[in-house]
Coordinates of C-alpha atoms in Angstrom, one line a residue:
X1 CA 97.6 99.1 84.2
X2 CA 99.9 96.3 85.4
X3 CA 98.4 93.8 87.7
X4 CA 100.6 92.9 90.7
X5 CA 100.0 89.3 91.7
X6 CA 99.6 89.8 95.4
X7 CA 100.7 88.1 97.5
X8 CA 104.2 87.1 96.5
X9 CA 105.6 84.3 98.6
X10 CA 109.1 83.1 99.3
X11 CA 110.4 80.3 101.5
X12 CA 110.0 82.4 104.7
X13 CA 108.0 85.4 103.7
X14 CA 104.6 86.7 102.4
X15 CA 104.6 90.0 100.5
X16 CA 101.1 91.2 100.4
X17 CA 99.0 94.4 100.1
X18 CA 98.8 96.6 103.1
X19 CA 95.7 96.6 105.2
X20 CA 94.3 98.9 107.9
X21 CA 95.5 96.3 110.5
X22 CA 99.1 97.1 109.6
X23 CA 98.9 100.7 111.0
X24 CA 100.0 99.9 114.6
X25 CA 103.0 97.8 113.7
X26 CA 104.0 100.2 110.9
X27 CA 103.9 103.1 113.2
X28 CA 105.8 101.1 115.9
X29 CA 109.0 101.0 113.6
X30 CA 108.4 104.1 111.5
X31 CA 108.5 106.4 114.6
X32 CA 112.0 105.2 115.6
X33 CA 115.0 107.3 114.7
X34 CA 117.1 104.2 114.1
X35 CA 114.6 103.0 111.4
X36 CA 114.6 106.3 109.5
X37 CA 118.3 107.2 109.9
X38 CA 119.1 106.6 106.2
X39 CA 115.7 107.5 104.8
X40 CA 114.8 110.8 103.2
X41 CA 112.3 111.6 106.0
X42 CA 112.7 111.4 109.8
X43 CA 110.5 109.5 112.2
X44 CA 106.9 109.6 111.2
X45 CA 103.9 110.5 113.3
X46 CA 100.8 108.3 113.7
X47 CA 98.9 110.5 111.3
X48 CA 101.6 110.4 108.7
X49 CA 101.7 106.6 109.0
X50 CA 97.9 106.4 108.6
X51 CA 98.1 108.5 105.4
X52 CA 100.9 106.3 104.0
X53 CA 99.0 103.1 104.8
X54 CA 95.9 104.5 103.0
X55 CA 98.0 105.4 100.0
X56 CA 99.6 101.9 99.9
X57 CA 96.2 100.2 100.0
X58 CA 94.8 102.2 97.0
X59 CA 97.8 103.0 94.8
X60 CA 97.6 101.8 91.2
X61 CA 100.6 100.5 89.4
X62 CA 99.8 101.8 85.9
X63 CA 102.9 103.7 84.7
X64 CA 105.9 105.9 85.4
X65 CA 105.7 107.5 88.8
X66 CA 103.6 104.8 90.4
X67 CA 104.7 102.6 93.3
X68 CA 103.8 99.0 94.3
X69 CA 104.4 98.7 98.0
X70 CA 104.4 95.3 99.7
X71 CA 103.8 94.6 103.4
X72 CA 106.3 92.0 104.5
X73 CA 105.4 89.4 107.0
X74 CA 106.9 86.0 108.0
X75 CA 105.1 83.0 106.5
X76 CA 103.0 81.3 109.1
X77 CA 103.5 84.2 111.5
X78 CA 101.1 87.0 110.5
X79 CA 102.2 90.5 111.4
X80 CA 103.9 93.3 109.6
X81 CA 107.8 93.3 109.9
X82 CA 108.6 95.7 107.1
X83 CA 107.8 97.0 103.6
X84 CA 109.3 96.7 100.2
X85 CA 108.5 99.1 97.4
X86 CA 109.0 99.0 93.6
X87 CA 108.8 102.4 91.8
X88 CA 108.0 102.5 88.1
X89 CA 110.4 105.2 86.9
X90 CA 110.5 107.0 83.5
X91 CA 112.5 104.8 81.1
X92 CA 112.0 106.2 77.6
X93 CA 110.0 105.2 74.5
X94 CA 110.3 101.8 72.8
X95 CA 111.7 101.7 69.3
X96 CA 108.3 101.1 67.7
X97 CA 106.7 103.9 69.7
X98 CA 104.0 101.6 71.1
X99 CA 104.9 102.2 74.7
X100 CA 107.6 103.0 77.2
X101 CA 110.5 100.8 78.3
X102 CA 110.2 99.9 82.0
X103 CA 112.8 101.1 84.5
X104 CA 112.3 100.7 88.2
X105 CA 113.6 101.6 91.6
X106 CA 113.5 99.3 94.7
X107 CA 113.7 100.1 98.4
X108 CA 113.0 98.4 101.7
X109 CA 112.6 99.2 105.4
X110 CA 112.3 96.5 108.1
X111 CA 111.4 96.8 111.8
X112 CA 114.5 96.6 114.0
X113 CA 113.5 93.2 115.3
X114 CA 113.3 91.7 111.8
X115 CA 116.8 92.9 110.7
X116 CA 119.7 90.6 110.4
X117 CA 117.8 87.5 109.3
X118 CA 118.1 87.9 105.5
X119 CA 114.4 89.0 105.1
X120 CA 115.2 92.2 103.2
X121 CA 117.3 90.2 100.7
X122 CA 114.7 87.5 100.3
X123 CA 111.9 90.0 99.8
X124 CA 113.9 92.1 97.4
X125 CA 114.8 89.0 95.4
X126 CA 111.1 88.2 94.9
X127 CA 110.3 91.7 93.8
X128 CA 113.3 91.9 91.5
X129 CA 112.1 88.6 89.9
X130 CA 108.6 90.1 89.5
X131 CA 109.9 93.3 88.0
X132 CA 112.4 91.8 85.6
X133 CA 111.1 88.4 84.7
X134 CA 107.3 88.9 84.9
X135 CA 106.7 92.6 84.3
X136 CA 109.6 93.1 81.7
X137 CA 111.5 95.8 83.5
X138 CA 114.8 96.5 81.7
X139 CA 116.6 98.0 84.8
X140 CA 115.9 98.2 88.5
X141 CA 118.1 100.3 90.7
X142 CA 118.4 101.0 94.4
X143 CA 119.4 104.5 95.6
X144 CA 120.7 104.6 99.2
X145 CA 122.6 106.7 101.6
X146 CA 126.2 105.8 101.0
X147 CA 126.8 105.2 104.7
X148 CA 124.1 102.5 104.8
X149 CA 126.4 99.5 104.7
X150 CA 123.6 97.0 105.5
X151 CA 121.6 98.0 102.4
X152 CA 124.7 98.1 100.3
X153 CA 125.4 94.5 101.3
X154 CA 121.8 93.6 100.4
X155 CA 122.3 95.1 96.9
X156 CA 125.5 93.1 96.4
X157 CA 123.8 89.9 97.5
X158 CA 121.1 90.6 95.0
X159 CA 123.7 90.8 92.2
X160 CA 123.3 94.5 91.8
X161 CA 126.3 96.5 90.6
X162 CA 127.4 99.6 92.4
X163 CA 127.4 102.2 89.6
X164 CA 128.6 105.2 91.5
X165 CA 128.3 107.6 94.3
X166 CA 126.8 111.1 94.1
X167 CA 128.9 112.9 96.6
X168 CA 127.1 115.3 99.0
X169 CA 124.1 115.5 96.7
X170 CA 121.5 116.0 99.4
X171 CA 121.3 118.0 102.6
X172 CA 119.2 115.9 104.9
X173 CA 118.6 116.1 108.6
X174 CA 121.2 118.8 109.1
X175 CA 124.1 117.3 107.1
X176 CA 125.3 116.7 103.6
X177 CA 124.9 113.1 102.5
X178 CA 126.1 111.1 99.5
X179 CA 123.9 108.7 97.6
X180 CA 125.1 105.3 96.3
X181 CA 123.4 103.9 93.2
X182 CA 123.2 100.1 92.6
X183 CA 121.5 98.5 89.6
X184 CA 120.7 95.2 87.9
X185 CA 119.7 94.8 84.2
X186 CA 117.4 92.3 82.6
X187 CA 120.2 90.7 80.6

């Protein structure tokens, strides 16, 4: 199992483990249609948010398929303003057969009142540094609704390259949507 060094800190943010105290602010933004517009799921119920928080608190980060989810708060101003997740994806076997190569996926969601301040970029930069420089991930990608220009801009600020668009590859919320894929490599 890989140990995530919670909390990660940046100039303006603290990225920490979720706690039960995060439920009310998490639900406050996860229930909003504008928050979930580009996500796979729609607005979440209180019970769904409770289950997700419980999962975030206890999830291990031991291998492919696991997620490390960070609660994002402003430094010196406690209170959840969003989350950032790193998924450990299948990457293939190493040449010597002694393990697997690490590939990841990153994603973020911020409360509406925390958007537009560069917090998502700052938090994602810290998690990319963790994944690539400390945990040895070879590749980290972001997969997003191609209409989500704000997240596309974040990917570009992070130095991720747009690798392509999967046209109309998902039918979500009553319409066909396309998925843009951005990635950064360790090199």
